[in-house]
Coordinates of C-alpha atoms in Angstrom, one line a residue:
X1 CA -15.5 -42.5 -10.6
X2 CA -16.8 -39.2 -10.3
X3 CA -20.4 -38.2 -10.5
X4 CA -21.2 -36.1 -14.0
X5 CA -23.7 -34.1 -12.5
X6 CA -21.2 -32.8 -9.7
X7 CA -18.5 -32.6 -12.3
X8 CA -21.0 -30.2 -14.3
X9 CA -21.8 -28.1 -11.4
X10 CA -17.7 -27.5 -10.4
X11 CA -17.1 -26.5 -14.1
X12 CA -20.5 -23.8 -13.6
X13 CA -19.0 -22.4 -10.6
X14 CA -15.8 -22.1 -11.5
X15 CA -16.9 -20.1 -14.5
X16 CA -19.0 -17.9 -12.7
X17 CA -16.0 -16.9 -11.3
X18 CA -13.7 -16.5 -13.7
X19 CA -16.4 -13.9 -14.9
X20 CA -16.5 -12.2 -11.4
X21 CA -12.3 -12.2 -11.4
X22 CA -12.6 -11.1 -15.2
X23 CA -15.1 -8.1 -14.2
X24 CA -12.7 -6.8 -11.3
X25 CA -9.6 -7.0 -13.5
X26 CA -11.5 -4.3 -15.8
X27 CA -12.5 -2.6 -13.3
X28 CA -9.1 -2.4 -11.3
X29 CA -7.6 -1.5 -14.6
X30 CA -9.7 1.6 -15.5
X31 CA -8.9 2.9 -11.6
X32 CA -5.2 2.1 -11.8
X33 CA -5.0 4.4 -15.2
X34 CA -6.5 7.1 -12.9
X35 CA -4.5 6.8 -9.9
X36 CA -1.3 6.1 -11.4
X37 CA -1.4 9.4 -13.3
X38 CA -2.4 11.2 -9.6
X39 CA 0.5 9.6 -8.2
X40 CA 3.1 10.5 -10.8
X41 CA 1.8 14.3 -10.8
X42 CA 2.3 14.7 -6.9
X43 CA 5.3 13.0 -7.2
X44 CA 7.5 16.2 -8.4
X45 CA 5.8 18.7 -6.0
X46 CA 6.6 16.3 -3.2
X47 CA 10.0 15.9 -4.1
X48 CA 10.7 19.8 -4.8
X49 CA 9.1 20.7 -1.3
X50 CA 11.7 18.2 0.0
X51 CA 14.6 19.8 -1.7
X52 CA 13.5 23.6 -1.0
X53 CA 13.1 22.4 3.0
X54 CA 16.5 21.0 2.9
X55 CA 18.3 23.9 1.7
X56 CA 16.2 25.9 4.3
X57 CA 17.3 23.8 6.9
X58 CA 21.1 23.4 6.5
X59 CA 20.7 27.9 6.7
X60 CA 19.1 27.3 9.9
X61 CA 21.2 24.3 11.4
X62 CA 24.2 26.9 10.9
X63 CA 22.6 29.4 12.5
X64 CA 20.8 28.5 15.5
X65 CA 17.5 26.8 16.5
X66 CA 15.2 25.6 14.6
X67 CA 11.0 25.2 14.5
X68 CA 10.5 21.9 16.6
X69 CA 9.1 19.9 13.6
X70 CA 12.9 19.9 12.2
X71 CA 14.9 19.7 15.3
X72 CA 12.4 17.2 17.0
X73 CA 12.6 16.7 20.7
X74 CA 16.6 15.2 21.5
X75 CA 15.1 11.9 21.6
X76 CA 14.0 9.2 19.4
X77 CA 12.4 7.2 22.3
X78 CA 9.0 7.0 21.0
X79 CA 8.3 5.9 17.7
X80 CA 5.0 6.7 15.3
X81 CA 4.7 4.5 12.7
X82 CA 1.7 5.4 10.1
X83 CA 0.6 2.4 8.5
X84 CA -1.1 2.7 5.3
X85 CA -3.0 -0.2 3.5
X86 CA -6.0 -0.7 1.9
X87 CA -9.8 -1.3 3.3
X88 CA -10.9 -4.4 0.8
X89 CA -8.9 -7.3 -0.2
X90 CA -8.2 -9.3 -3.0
X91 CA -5.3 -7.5 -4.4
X92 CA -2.2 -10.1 -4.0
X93 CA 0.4 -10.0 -1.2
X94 CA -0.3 -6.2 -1.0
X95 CA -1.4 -6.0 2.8
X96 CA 1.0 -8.4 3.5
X97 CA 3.8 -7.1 2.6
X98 CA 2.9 -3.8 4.5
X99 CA 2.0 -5.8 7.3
X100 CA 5.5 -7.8 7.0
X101 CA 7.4 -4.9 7.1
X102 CA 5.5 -2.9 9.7
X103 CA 5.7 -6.3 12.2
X104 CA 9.5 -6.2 11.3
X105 CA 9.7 -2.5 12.4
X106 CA 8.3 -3.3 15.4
X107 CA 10.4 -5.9 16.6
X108 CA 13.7 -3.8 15.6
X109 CA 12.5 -0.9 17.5
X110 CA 11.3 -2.9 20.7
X111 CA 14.9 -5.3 20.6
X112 CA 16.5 -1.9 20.6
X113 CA 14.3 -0.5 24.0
X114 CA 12.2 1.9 22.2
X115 CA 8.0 2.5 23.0
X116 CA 6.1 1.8 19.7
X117 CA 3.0 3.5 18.7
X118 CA 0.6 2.2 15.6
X119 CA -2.0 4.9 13.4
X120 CA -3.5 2.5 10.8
X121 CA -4.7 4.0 7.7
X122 CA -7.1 1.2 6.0
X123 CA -9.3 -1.7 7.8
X124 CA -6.8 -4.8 6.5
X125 CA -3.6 -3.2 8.4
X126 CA -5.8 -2.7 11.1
X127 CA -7.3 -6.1 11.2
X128 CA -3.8 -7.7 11.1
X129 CA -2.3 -6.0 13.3
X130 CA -4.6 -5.7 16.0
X131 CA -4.2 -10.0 16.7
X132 CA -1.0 -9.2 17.9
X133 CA -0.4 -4.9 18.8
X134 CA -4.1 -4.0 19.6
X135 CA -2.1 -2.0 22.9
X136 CA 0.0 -0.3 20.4
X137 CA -2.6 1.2 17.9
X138 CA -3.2 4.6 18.9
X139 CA -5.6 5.8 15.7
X140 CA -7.3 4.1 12.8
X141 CA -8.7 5.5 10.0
X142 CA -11.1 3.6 7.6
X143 CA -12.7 4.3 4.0
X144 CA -9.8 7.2 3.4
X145 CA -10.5 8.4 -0.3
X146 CA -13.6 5.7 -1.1
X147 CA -14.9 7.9 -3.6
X148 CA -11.8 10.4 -4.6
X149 CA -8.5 10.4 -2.8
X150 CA -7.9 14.2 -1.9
X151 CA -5.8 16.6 0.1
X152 CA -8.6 16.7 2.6
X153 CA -8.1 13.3 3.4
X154 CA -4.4 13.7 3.9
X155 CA -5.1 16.9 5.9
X156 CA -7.0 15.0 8.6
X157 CA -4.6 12.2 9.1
X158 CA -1.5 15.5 9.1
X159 CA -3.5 17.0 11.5
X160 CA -3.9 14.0 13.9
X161 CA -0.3 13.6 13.3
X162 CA 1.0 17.1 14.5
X163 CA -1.4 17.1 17.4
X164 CA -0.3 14.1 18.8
X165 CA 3.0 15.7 17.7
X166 CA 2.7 19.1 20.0
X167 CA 1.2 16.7 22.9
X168 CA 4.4 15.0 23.6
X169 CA 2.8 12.0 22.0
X170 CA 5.9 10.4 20.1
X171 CA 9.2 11.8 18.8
X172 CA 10.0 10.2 15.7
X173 CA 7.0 9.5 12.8
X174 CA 7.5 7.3 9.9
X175 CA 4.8 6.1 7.1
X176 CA 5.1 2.6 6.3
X177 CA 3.5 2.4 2.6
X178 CA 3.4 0.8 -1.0
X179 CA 5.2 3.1 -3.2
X180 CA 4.5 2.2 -7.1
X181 CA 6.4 1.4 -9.6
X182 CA 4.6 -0.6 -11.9
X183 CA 1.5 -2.7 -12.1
X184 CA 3.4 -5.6 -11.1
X185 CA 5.8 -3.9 -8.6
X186 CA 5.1 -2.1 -5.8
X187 CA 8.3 -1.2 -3.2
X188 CA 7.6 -1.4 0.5
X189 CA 9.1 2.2 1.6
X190 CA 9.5 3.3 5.3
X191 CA 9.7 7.4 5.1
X192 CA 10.6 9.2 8.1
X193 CA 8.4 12.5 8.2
X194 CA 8.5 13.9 11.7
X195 CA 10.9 15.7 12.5
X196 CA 11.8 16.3 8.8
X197 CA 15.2 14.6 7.8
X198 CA 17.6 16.4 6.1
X199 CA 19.8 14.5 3.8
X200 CA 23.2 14.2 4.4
X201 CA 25.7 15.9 1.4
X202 CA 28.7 13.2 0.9
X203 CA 31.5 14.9 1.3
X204 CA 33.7 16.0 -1.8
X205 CA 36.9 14.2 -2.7
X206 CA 40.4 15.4 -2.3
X207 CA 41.3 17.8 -4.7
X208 CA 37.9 18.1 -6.4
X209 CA 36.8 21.7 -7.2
X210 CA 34.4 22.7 -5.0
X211 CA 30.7 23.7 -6.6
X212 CA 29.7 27.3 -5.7
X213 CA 26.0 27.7 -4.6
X214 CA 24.4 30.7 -4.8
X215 CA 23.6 32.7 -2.2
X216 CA 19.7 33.6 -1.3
X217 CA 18.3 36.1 1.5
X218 CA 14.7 35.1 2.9
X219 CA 12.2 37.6 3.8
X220 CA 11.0 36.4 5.9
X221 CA 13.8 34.5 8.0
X222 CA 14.3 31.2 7.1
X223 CA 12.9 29.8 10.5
X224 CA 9.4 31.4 9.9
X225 CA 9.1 30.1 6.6
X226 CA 9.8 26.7 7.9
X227 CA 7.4 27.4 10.8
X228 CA 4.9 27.5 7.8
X229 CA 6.0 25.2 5.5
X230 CA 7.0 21.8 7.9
X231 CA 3.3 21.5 8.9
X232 CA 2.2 21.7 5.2
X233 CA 5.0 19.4 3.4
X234 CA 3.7 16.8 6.4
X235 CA 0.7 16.9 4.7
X236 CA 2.2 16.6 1.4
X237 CA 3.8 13.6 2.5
X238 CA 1.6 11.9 3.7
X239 CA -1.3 12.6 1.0
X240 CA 1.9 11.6 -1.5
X241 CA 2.0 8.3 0.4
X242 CA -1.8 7.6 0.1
X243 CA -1.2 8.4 -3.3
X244 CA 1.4 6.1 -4.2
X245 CA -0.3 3.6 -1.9
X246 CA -3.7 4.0 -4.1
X247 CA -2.3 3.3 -7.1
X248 CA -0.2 -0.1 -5.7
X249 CA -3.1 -1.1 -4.6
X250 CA -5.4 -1.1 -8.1
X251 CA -2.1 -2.4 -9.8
X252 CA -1.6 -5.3 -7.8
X253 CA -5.4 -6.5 -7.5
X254 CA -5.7 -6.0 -11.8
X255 CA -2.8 -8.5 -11.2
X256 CA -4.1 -10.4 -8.8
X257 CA -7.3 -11.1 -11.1
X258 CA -5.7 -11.6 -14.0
X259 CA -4.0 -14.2 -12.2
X260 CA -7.0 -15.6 -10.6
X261 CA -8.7 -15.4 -14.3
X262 CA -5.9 -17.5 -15.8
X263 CA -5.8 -20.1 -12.9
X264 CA -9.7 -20.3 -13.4
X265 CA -9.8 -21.1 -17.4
X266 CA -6.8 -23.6 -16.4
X267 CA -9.5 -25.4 -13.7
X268 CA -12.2 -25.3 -16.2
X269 CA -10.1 -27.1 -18.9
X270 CA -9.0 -30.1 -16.3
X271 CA -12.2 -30.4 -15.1
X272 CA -13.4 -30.6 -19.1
X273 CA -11.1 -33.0 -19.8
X274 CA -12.1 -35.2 -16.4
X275 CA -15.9 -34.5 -17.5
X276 CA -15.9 -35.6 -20.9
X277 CA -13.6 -38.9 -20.1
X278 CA -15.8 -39.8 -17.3
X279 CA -19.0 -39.4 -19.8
X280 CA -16.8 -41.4 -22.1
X281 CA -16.7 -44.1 -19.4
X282 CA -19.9 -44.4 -18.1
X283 CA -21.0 -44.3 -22.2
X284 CA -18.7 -47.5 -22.9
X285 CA -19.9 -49.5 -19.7
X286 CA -23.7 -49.0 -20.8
X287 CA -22.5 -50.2 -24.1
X288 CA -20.7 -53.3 -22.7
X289 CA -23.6 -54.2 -20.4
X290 CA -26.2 -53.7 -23.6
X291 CA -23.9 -55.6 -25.7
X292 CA -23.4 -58.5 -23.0
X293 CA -27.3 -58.7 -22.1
X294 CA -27.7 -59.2 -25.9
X295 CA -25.2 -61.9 -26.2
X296 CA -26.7 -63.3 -23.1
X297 CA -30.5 -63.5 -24.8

């Protein structure tokens, strides 16, 4: 039978931390209203610079070469893969499922012959991922927006990026990260960044009519705007990513501890229950033994 005063103790604990799990779903909460509305302005700037550099780039792919940061090197040997999670933990299967994924990359890319390289964004990727690829991480970055996420932070890791870029470092980059979509769903994206991909236009069916586009002249050329702008919408990209990755993160640890919270008031009832029947218990046996000592005298 189990001991009251150890059954008392358990029911404490557990509700100290139901309070602790309660305080950081608050506190999540109020930081996920805040970083969800960051990540849904930067998300049409983004996705605008995207479009602008495509249209750019199909005018330059039809007339000749192109800045370096579009046309890449002629190889896809080497492979960059920017891996952005989160420095605390707590938050659910988010660092998992980042670290999932980026494992799974890994193992594609080396079946298919191809040199891997690692730049962690965030101490839990880092951890994880050192047990097995220590030899592949190249760069880690830790505490990235503690206070405020902002460009600057972005900027730095862009910067990093393009120099290992211009060294001969790597020839494709990608950024493996959490994009949001609700506080209870975050989508594991891999976006390629470096060199910038174009999207492919499907081609139009037999007999359709055939959109006209207008027609636009650069001043400058097209290939020293992109000169300008590739560097810049890397940055963009990336501080998009962190972004979205920000915002998955507070989501999925406000769900995490509301889970946790729930789990803990189901404990505390069980072990209620167990406490008050075993008081019950040990309550009728001193009754029975008063009763037969009585009967006894």
């Amino acid at each position: 039978m189990p001991n009251l005063k150890d059954l008392k103790l358990r029911i404490d604990s557990v509700k100290s931390t139901q309070k602790i799990t309660s305080a950081m779903k608050m506190v999540a909460a109020s930081k996920l209203r805040r970083a969800q509305e960051q990540a849904e302005a930067a998300r049409p700037f983004a996705e605008r610079m995207g479009r602008m550099l495509s249209s750019l780039a199909v005018n330059v792919q039809g007339g000749g070469e192109g800045p370096k940061l579009m046309t890449g090197t002629g190889s896809d040997q080497v492979q960059l893969l920017v891996v952005i999670s989160s420095d605390r933990g707590l938050c659910g299967a988010f660092n998992g499922s980042i670290v999932r994924e980026t494992r799974r990359q890994i193992q594609r890319l080396q079946a298919e012959g191809k040199t891997v390289k690692l730049l962690t964004v965030g101490r839990k990727a880092r951890d994880q991922l050192r047990r097995d690829y220590a030899s592949l991480i190249v760069e880690s970055y830790e505490d990235v927006g503690r206070r405020k996420l902002s460009f600057t932070d972005a900027d730095r890791i862009a910067k990093k990026v393009l120099e290992m870029f211009d060294a001969g470092d790597y020839d494709v980059c990608s950024v493996v990260y959490n994009q949001f979509k609700s506080a209870i769903s975050q989508v594991v994206t891999l976006q390629q960044v470096v060199p910038f991909a174009v999207p492919e236009t499907a081609p139009a069916a037999e007999g359709a009519a055939v959109e006209a586009k207008p027609v636009y002249e650069f001043e400058p050329d097209e290939e020293k705007i992109l000169a300008e702008l590739l560097p810049r919408n890397l940055a963009i990209q990336i501080y998009r990513s962190l972004l979205e990755s920000a915002a998955s993160e507070q989501g999925a640890r406000m769900t995490a501890m509301d889970n946790a919270t729930r789990n803990a008031g189901d404990m505390i009832n069980r072990l209620t229950i167990t406490y008050n029947r075993t008081r019950q218990a040990y309550i009728t046996k001193e009754l029975i033994e008063i009763i037969s000592g009585a009967e006894a005298i």
